[in-house]
Amino acid sequence: MHIEILVEDSSGTKLIDSLMPQIIGPQGEPHTWRFHTYKGIGHIPKNLDARADPAKRALLNQLPRVLAGHGRTPGTGAVVVVLDNDNRDCKVFLEELKAILARCNPAPRTLFRLAIEEMEAWLLGDRSALLAAYPKAKKDTLNRYVQDSICGTWELLADAIYPGGSAAIRKAGWPLPGQVKHEWAERITPHMNVEHNASHSFGKFRDGLRQLVVAEG
């Protein structure tokens, strides 16, 4: 099966790409995948029939056009859309995403998955991997984290492993937040075991991918 994977930023792409071989096997053996990395999550257009502004490289802004395009493209086995939930109501958000898909004719086989609250929750879900990458991490800070909670997830991770914590990153401003998130994914994922992750949202992502390729087989 060939899978097109839509991710809202480069750190998320790095995280998922590093773990794909553990989840469904090496690239091309037998499954293949390609990433489409966007510049943020954006907003679902109010008018789903309106032509998307190509200058807006946010995932939700482009999603109606992209899903419709994949529905008309031969060779695409499935589309996987991975988004941070942030502080949205999960049920409502998923219904909004499914409504976009329902307007496609034909509609591509699509899996929507949400990271609760942010994809850094998946890194925090593997404490052993995190400590292998950052052995000096502040364990008292990590112990305050309630898995998959709405708590300022990336800020908590920063407070545990980044000199000066999230305050230093915020003070420096863009592009540092994106750079450090990419570095965290790059350093932590090589130590991760996808079979043992405390994040329920990661488990749903992993299992959803595996169900996709098994159903295809």
PDB file of C-alpha atoms in Angstrom:
ATOM      1  CA  MET A   1       0.000   0.000   0.000  1.00  0.00           C
ATOM      2  CA  HIS A   2       1.093   3.575  -0.697  1.00  0.00           C
ATOM      3  CA  ILE A   3       0.202   6.125   1.987  1.00  0.00           C
ATOM      4  CA  GLU A   4       0.191   9.914   1.697  1.00  0.00           C
ATOM      5  CA  ILE A   5       0.814  11.461   5.132  1.00  0.00           C
ATOM      6  CA  LEU A   6      -0.185  15.054   5.902  1.00  0.00           C
ATOM      7  CA  VAL A   7       1.485  16.666   8.921  1.00  0.00           C
ATOM      8  CA  GLU A   8       1.214  20.236  10.158  1.00  0.00           C
ATOM      9  CA  ASP A   9       4.920  20.904  10.739  1.00  0.00           C
ATOM     10  CA  SER A  10       8.427  19.564  10.162  1.00  0.00           C
ATOM     11  CA  SER A  11       8.976  18.332  13.726  1.00  0.00           C
ATOM     12  CA  GLY A  12       5.861  16.173  13.431  1.00  0.00           C
ATOM     13  CA  THR A  13       7.096  14.807  10.118  1.00  0.00           C
ATOM     14  CA  LYS A  14      10.464  13.980  11.672  1.00  0.00           C
ATOM     15  CA  LEU A  15       8.816  12.195  14.586  1.00  0.00           C
ATOM     16  CA  ILE A  16       6.466  10.096  12.472  1.00  0.00           C
ATOM     17  CA  ASP A  17       8.995   9.334   9.731  1.00  0.00           C
ATOM     18  CA  SER A  18      11.441   7.979  12.309  1.00  0.00           C
ATOM     19  CA  LEU A  19       8.828   5.604  13.716  1.00  0.00           C
ATOM     20  CA  MET A  20       7.156   4.364  10.528  1.00  0.00           C
ATOM     21  CA  PRO A  21       9.517   1.377  10.057  1.00  0.00           C
ATOM     22  CA  GLN A  22       8.676   0.164  13.584  1.00  0.00           C
ATOM     23  CA  ILE A  23       4.965   0.549  12.953  1.00  0.00           C
ATOM     24  CA  ILE A  24       4.458  -0.962   9.481  1.00  0.00           C
ATOM     25  CA  GLY A  25       7.921  -2.051   8.343  1.00  0.00           C
ATOM     26  CA  PRO A  26      10.721  -0.494   6.269  1.00  0.00           C
ATOM     27  CA  GLN A  27       9.908   1.803   3.365  1.00  0.00           C
ATOM     28  CA  GLY A  28       9.036  -0.329   0.353  1.00  0.00           C
ATOM     29  CA  GLU A  29       8.796  -3.633   2.242  1.00  0.00           C
ATOM     30  CA  PRO A  30       6.055  -3.746   1.050  1.00  0.00           C
ATOM     31  CA  HIS A  31       4.428  -0.445   2.004  1.00  0.00           C
ATOM     32  CA  THR A  32       5.496   2.993   0.815  1.00  0.00           C
ATOM     33  CA  TRP A  33       4.707   6.459   2.121  1.00  0.00           C
ATOM     34  CA  ARG A  34       5.294  10.107   1.325  1.00  0.00           C
ATOM     35  CA  PHE A  35       5.057  13.089   3.647  1.00  0.00           C
ATOM     36  CA  HIS A  36       3.461  16.455   2.971  1.00  0.00           C
ATOM     37  CA  THR A  37       4.667  18.936   5.586  1.00  0.00           C
ATOM     38  CA  TYR A  38       2.720  22.140   6.144  1.00  0.00           C
ATOM     39  CA  LYS A  39       3.477  25.423   7.861  1.00  0.00           C
ATOM     40  CA  GLY A  40       1.098  25.114  10.780  1.00  0.00           C
ATOM     41  CA  ILE A  41      -2.417  23.830  11.323  1.00  0.00           C
ATOM     42  CA  GLY A  42      -4.413  26.818  10.017  1.00  0.00           C
ATOM     43  CA  HIS A  43      -8.219  26.844   9.872  1.00  0.00           C
ATOM     44  CA  ILE A  44     -10.913  24.922   8.016  1.00  0.00           C
ATOM     45  CA  PRO A  45     -12.235  27.253   5.283  1.00  0.00           C
ATOM     46  CA  LYS A  46     -15.737  28.587   5.880  1.00  0.00           C
ATOM     47  CA  ASN A  47     -16.547  27.936   2.241  1.00  0.00           C
ATOM     48  CA  LEU A  48     -15.350  24.430   1.423  1.00  0.00           C
ATOM     49  CA  ASP A  49     -16.118  24.964  -2.256  1.00  0.00           C
ATOM     50  CA  ALA A  50     -13.906  28.040  -2.537  1.00  0.00           C
ATOM     51  CA  ARG A  51     -10.559  27.662  -4.246  1.00  0.00           C
ATOM     52  CA  ALA A  52      -7.765  27.425  -1.664  1.00  0.00           C
ATOM     53  CA  ASP A  53      -5.218  30.218  -1.582  1.00  0.00           C
ATOM     54  CA  PRO A  54      -1.922  28.465  -2.486  1.00  0.00           C
ATOM     55  CA  ALA A  55      -0.049  31.062  -0.426  1.00  0.00           C
ATOM     56  CA  LYS A  56      -1.647  29.694   2.737  1.00  0.00           C
ATOM     57  CA  ARG A  57       0.510  26.668   3.447  1.00  0.00           C
ATOM     58  CA  ALA A  58      -1.412  25.648   6.556  1.00  0.00           C
ATOM     59  CA  LEU A  59      -2.801  22.124   6.614  1.00  0.00           C
ATOM     60  CA  LEU A  60      -6.480  22.783   7.348  1.00  0.00           C
ATOM     61  CA  ASN A  61      -6.684  25.588   4.798  1.00  0.00           C
ATOM     62  CA  GLN A  62      -5.515  23.211   2.075  1.00  0.00           C
ATOM     63  CA  LEU A  63      -7.218  20.046   3.314  1.00  0.00           C
ATOM     64  CA  PRO A  64     -10.429  20.183   1.189  1.00  0.00           C
ATOM     65  CA  ARG A  65      -8.405  20.638  -2.003  1.00  0.00           C
ATOM     66  CA  VAL A  66      -5.796  18.027  -1.074  1.00  0.00           C
ATOM     67  CA  LEU A  67      -8.269  15.306  -0.087  1.00  0.00           C
ATOM     68  CA  ALA A  68     -10.293  15.864  -3.248  1.00  0.00           C
ATOM     69  CA  GLY A  69      -7.108  15.640  -5.310  1.00  0.00           C
ATOM     70  CA  HIS A  70      -6.022  12.377  -3.719  1.00  0.00           C
ATOM     71  CA  GLY A  71      -9.492  10.960  -4.290  1.00  0.00           C
ATOM     72  CA  ARG A  72      -8.946  11.439  -8.010  1.00  0.00           C
ATOM     73  CA  THR A  73      -5.346  10.146  -8.004  1.00  0.00           C
ATOM     74  CA  PRO A  74      -4.756   6.488  -8.937  1.00  0.00           C
ATOM     75  CA  GLY A  75      -2.253   4.607  -6.812  1.00  0.00           C
ATOM     76  CA  THR A  76      -2.996   6.267  -3.479  1.00  0.00           C
ATOM     77  CA  GLY A  77      -3.938   3.505  -1.083  1.00  0.00           C
ATOM     78  CA  ALA A  78      -4.734   5.808   1.805  1.00  0.00           C
ATOM     79  CA  VAL A  79      -4.285   9.307   3.177  1.00  0.00           C
ATOM     80  CA  VAL A  80      -3.280   9.803   6.812  1.00  0.00           C
ATOM     81  CA  VAL A  81      -3.871  13.236   8.354  1.00  0.00           C
ATOM     82  CA  VAL A  82      -2.096  13.894  11.668  1.00  0.00           C
ATOM     83  CA  LEU A  83      -2.948  17.012  13.641  1.00  0.00           C
ATOM     84  CA  ASP A  84      -2.370  18.473  17.084  1.00  0.00           C
ATOM     85  CA  ASN A  85      -5.651  18.666  18.937  1.00  0.00           C
ATOM     86  CA  ASP A  86      -4.491  21.735  20.902  1.00  0.00           C
ATOM     87  CA  ASN A  87      -7.519  22.688  23.045  1.00  0.00           C
ATOM     88  CA  ARG A  88     -10.224  21.597  20.613  1.00  0.00           C
ATOM     89  CA  ASP A  89     -13.049  19.230  21.470  1.00  0.00           C
ATOM     90  CA  CYS A  90     -11.841  15.988  19.872  1.00  0.00           C
ATOM     91  CA  LYS A  91     -15.271  14.691  18.892  1.00  0.00           C
ATOM     92  CA  VAL A  92     -16.318  17.968  17.283  1.00  0.00           C
ATOM     93  CA  PHE A  93     -12.991  18.368  15.499  1.00  0.00           C
ATOM     94  CA  LEU A  94     -13.102  14.864  14.044  1.00  0.00           C
ATOM     95  CA  GLU A  95     -16.650  15.419  12.817  1.00  0.00           C
ATOM     96  CA  GLU A  96     -15.499  18.591  11.058  1.00  0.00           C
ATOM     97  CA  LEU A  97     -12.665  16.693   9.388  1.00  0.00           C
ATOM     98  CA  LYS A  98     -14.962  13.859   8.318  1.00  0.00           C
ATOM     99  CA  ALA A  99     -17.382  16.406   6.849  1.00  0.00           C
ATOM    100  CA  ILE A 100     -14.596  17.634   4.560  1.00  0.00           C
ATOM    101  CA  LEU A 101     -13.913  14.077   3.430  1.00  0.00           C
ATOM    102  CA  ALA A 102     -17.614  13.395   2.810  1.00  0.00           C
ATOM    103  CA  ARG A 103     -17.690  16.163   0.197  1.00  0.00           C
ATOM    104  CA  CYS A 104     -15.039  14.422  -1.916  1.00  0.00           C
ATOM    105  CA  ASN A 105     -16.275  12.411  -4.880  1.00  0.00           C
ATOM    106  CA  PRO A 106     -14.585  10.037  -5.024  1.00  0.00           C
ATOM    107  CA  ALA A 107     -13.221  10.203  -1.480  1.00  0.00           C
ATOM    108  CA  PRO A 108      -9.791   8.745  -0.717  1.00  0.00           C
ATOM    109  CA  ARG A 109      -9.497   6.182   2.043  1.00  0.00           C
ATOM    110  CA  THR A 110      -8.512   8.478   4.908  1.00  0.00           C
ATOM    111  CA  LEU A 111      -7.371   8.095   8.499  1.00  0.00           C
ATOM    112  CA  PHE A 112      -7.563  11.139  10.780  1.00  0.00           C
ATOM    113  CA  ARG A 113      -5.472  11.038  13.939  1.00  0.00           C
ATOM    114  CA  LEU A 114      -5.123  13.655  16.678  1.00  0.00           C
ATOM    115  CA  ALA A 115      -2.214  14.144  19.061  1.00  0.00           C
ATOM    116  CA  ILE A 116      -3.552  15.201  22.460  1.00  0.00           C
ATOM    117  CA  GLU A 117      -2.689  18.104  23.127  1.00  0.00           C
ATOM    118  CA  GLU A 118       0.400  18.262  20.917  1.00  0.00           C
ATOM    119  CA  MET A 119       2.685  15.720  19.294  1.00  0.00           C
ATOM    120  CA  GLU A 120       5.249  16.264  22.048  1.00  0.00           C
ATOM    121  CA  ALA A 121       2.834  14.137  24.116  1.00  0.00           C
ATOM    122  CA  TRP A 122       4.061  11.156  22.098  1.00  0.00           C
ATOM    123  CA  LEU A 123       7.661  11.924  23.094  1.00  0.00           C
ATOM    124  CA  LEU A 124       6.623  12.278  26.741  1.00  0.00           C
ATOM    125  CA  GLY A 125       4.812   8.965  26.423  1.00  0.00           C
ATOM    126  CA  ASP A 126       8.119   7.099  26.230  1.00  0.00           C
ATOM    127  CA  ARG A 127       9.972   8.173  29.374  1.00  0.00           C
ATOM    128  CA  SER A 128      12.833   5.729  28.805  1.00  0.00           C
ATOM    129  CA  ALA A 129      13.508   7.117  25.327  1.00  0.00           C
ATOM    130  CA  LEU A 130      13.314  10.697  26.576  1.00  0.00           C
ATOM    131  CA  LEU A 131      15.816  10.039  29.353  1.00  0.00           C
ATOM    132  CA  ALA A 132      18.116   8.148  26.998  1.00  0.00           C
ATOM    133  CA  ALA A 133      18.244  11.244  24.796  1.00  0.00           C
ATOM    134  CA  TYR A 134      18.266  13.747  27.671  1.00  0.00           C
ATOM    135  CA  PRO A 135      19.698  12.016  30.752  1.00  0.00           C
ATOM    136  CA  LYS A 136      19.798  15.323  32.669  1.00  0.00           C
ATOM    137  CA  ALA A 137      16.081  15.962  32.190  1.00  0.00           C
ATOM    138  CA  LYS A 138      14.316  17.307  35.274  1.00  0.00           C
ATOM    139  CA  LYS A 139      12.417  14.309  36.565  1.00  0.00           C
ATOM    140  CA  ASP A 140      10.321  16.367  38.972  1.00  0.00           C
ATOM    141  CA  THR A 141       9.001  18.343  35.997  1.00  0.00           C
ATOM    142  CA  LEU A 142       8.316  15.166  34.021  1.00  0.00           C
ATOM    143  CA  ASN A 143       6.505  13.685  37.014  1.00  0.00           C
ATOM    144  CA  ARG A 144       4.031  16.584  36.948  1.00  0.00           C
ATOM    145  CA  TYR A 145       2.878  15.629  33.467  1.00  0.00           C
ATOM    146  CA  VAL A 146      -0.480  13.879  33.153  1.00  0.00           C
ATOM    147  CA  GLN A 147      -0.326  11.927  29.907  1.00  0.00           C
ATOM    148  CA  ASP A 148      -2.365  13.355  27.024  1.00  0.00           C
ATOM    149  CA  SER A 149      -3.638  16.244  29.128  1.00  0.00           C
ATOM    150  CA  ILE A 150      -4.282  19.822  28.030  1.00  0.00           C
ATOM    151  CA  CYS A 151      -1.482  21.439  30.002  1.00  0.00           C
ATOM    152  CA  GLY A 152       0.893  23.241  27.653  1.00  0.00           C
ATOM    153  CA  THR A 153       2.620  20.043  26.533  1.00  0.00           C
ATOM    154  CA  TRP A 154       5.602  21.377  24.598  1.00  0.00           C
ATOM    155  CA  GLU A 155       6.238  23.960  27.317  1.00  0.00           C
ATOM    156  CA  LEU A 156       6.392  21.246  29.970  1.00  0.00           C
ATOM    157  CA  LEU A 157       8.821  19.229  27.881  1.00  0.00           C
ATOM    158  CA  ALA A 158      10.927  22.349  27.368  1.00  0.00           C
ATOM    159  CA  ASP A 159      10.927  23.045  31.100  1.00  0.00           C
ATOM    160  CA  ALA A 160      12.266  19.528  31.637  1.00  0.00           C
ATOM    161  CA  ILE A 161      15.045  19.436  29.035  1.00  0.00           C
ATOM    162  CA  TYR A 162      15.865  22.888  27.620  1.00  0.00           C
ATOM    163  CA  PRO A 163      18.248  25.316  29.390  1.00  0.00           C
ATOM    164  CA  GLY A 164      16.068  28.098  30.737  1.00  0.00           C
ATOM    165  CA  GLY A 165      12.927  26.147  29.891  1.00  0.00           C
ATOM    166  CA  SER A 166       9.982  27.326  27.833  1.00  0.00           C
ATOM    167  CA  ALA A 167      10.445  30.914  29.026  1.00  0.00           C
ATOM    168  CA  ALA A 168      13.836  31.110  27.295  1.00  0.00           C
ATOM    169  CA  ILE A 169      12.372  29.707  24.062  1.00  0.00           C
ATOM    170  CA  ARG A 170       9.451  32.137  24.108  1.00  0.00           C
ATOM    171  CA  LYS A 171      11.771  35.062  24.803  1.00  0.00           C
ATOM    172  CA  ALA A 172      13.992  34.152  21.840  1.00  0.00           C
ATOM    173  CA  GLY A 173      10.945  33.891  19.588  1.00  0.00           C
ATOM    174  CA  TRP A 174      10.621  32.363  16.146  1.00  0.00           C
ATOM    175  CA  PRO A 175      12.262  30.296  14.670  1.00  0.00           C
ATOM    176  CA  LEU A 176      13.624  28.789  17.907  1.00  0.00           C
ATOM    177  CA  PRO A 177      10.383  27.011  18.963  1.00  0.00           C
ATOM    178  CA  GLY A 178      10.253  25.112  15.680  1.00  0.00           C
ATOM    179  CA  GLN A 179      13.959  24.335  15.786  1.00  0.00           C
ATOM    180  CA  VAL A 180      13.943  22.874  19.288  1.00  0.00           C
ATOM    181  CA  LYS A 181      10.832  20.765  18.580  1.00  0.00           C
ATOM    182  CA  HIS A 182      12.576  19.338  15.525  1.00  0.00           C
ATOM    183  CA  GLU A 183      15.671  18.600  17.623  1.00  0.00           C
ATOM    184  CA  TRP A 184      13.622  16.844  20.301  1.00  0.00           C
ATOM    185  CA  ALA A 185      12.009  14.589  17.705  1.00  0.00           C
ATOM    186  CA  GLU A 186      15.383  13.891  16.097  1.00  0.00           C
ATOM    187  CA  ARG A 187      17.071  12.955  19.380  1.00  0.00           C
ATOM    188  CA  ILE A 188      14.303  11.074  21.172  1.00  0.00           C
ATOM    189  CA  THR A 189      12.704   8.977  18.417  1.00  0.00           C
ATOM    190  CA  PRO A 190      15.736   6.703  17.795  1.00  0.00           C
ATOM    191  CA  HIS A 191      15.293   5.407  21.346  1.00  0.00           C
ATOM    192  CA  MET A 192      11.512   4.951  21.187  1.00  0.00           C
ATOM    193  CA  ASN A 193       9.689   1.648  21.276  1.00  0.00           C
ATOM    194  CA  VAL A 194       6.331   2.008  19.557  1.00  0.00           C
ATOM    195  CA  GLU A 195       4.921  -0.980  21.435  1.00  0.00           C
ATOM    196  CA  HIS A 196       5.351   0.752  24.793  1.00  0.00           C
ATOM    197  CA  ASN A 197       4.078   4.309  24.838  1.00  0.00           C
ATOM    198  CA  ALA A 198       1.911   5.787  27.571  1.00  0.00           C
ATOM    199  CA  SER A 199       0.149   8.118  25.134  1.00  0.00           C
ATOM    200  CA  HIS A 200      -3.298   6.821  24.243  1.00  0.00           C
ATOM    201  CA  SER A 201      -3.379   9.097  21.192  1.00  0.00           C
ATOM    202  CA  PHE A 202      -0.091   7.616  19.965  1.00  0.00           C
ATOM    203  CA  GLY A 203      -1.507   4.128  20.415  1.00  0.00           C
ATOM    204  CA  LYS A 204      -4.530   5.058  18.287  1.00  0.00           C
ATOM    205  CA  PHE A 205      -2.206   6.431  15.593  1.00  0.00           C
ATOM    206  CA  ARG A 206      -0.023   3.282  15.605  1.00  0.00           C
ATOM    207  CA  ASP A 207      -2.945   0.870  15.613  1.00  0.00           C
ATOM    208  CA  GLY A 208      -4.841   2.858  12.976  1.00  0.00           C
ATOM    209  CA  LEU A 209      -1.912   2.650  10.583  1.00  0.00           C
ATOM    210  CA  ARG A 210      -1.556  -1.070  11.129  1.00  0.00           C
ATOM    211  CA  GLN A 211      -5.260  -1.642  10.541  1.00  0.00           C
ATOM    212  CA  LEU A 212      -5.000   0.297   7.276  1.00  0.00           C
ATOM    213  CA  VAL A 213      -2.288  -1.910   5.836  1.00  0.00           C
ATOM    214  CA  VAL A 214      -3.762  -5.154   7.152  1.00  0.00           C
ATOM    215  CA  ALA A 215      -7.106  -4.347   5.568  1.00  0.00           C
ATOM    216  CA  GLU A 216      -5.331  -3.674   2.286  1.00  0.00           C
ATOM    217  CA  GLY A 217      -3.617  -7.035   2.443  1.00  0.00           C
TER     218      GLY A 217
END
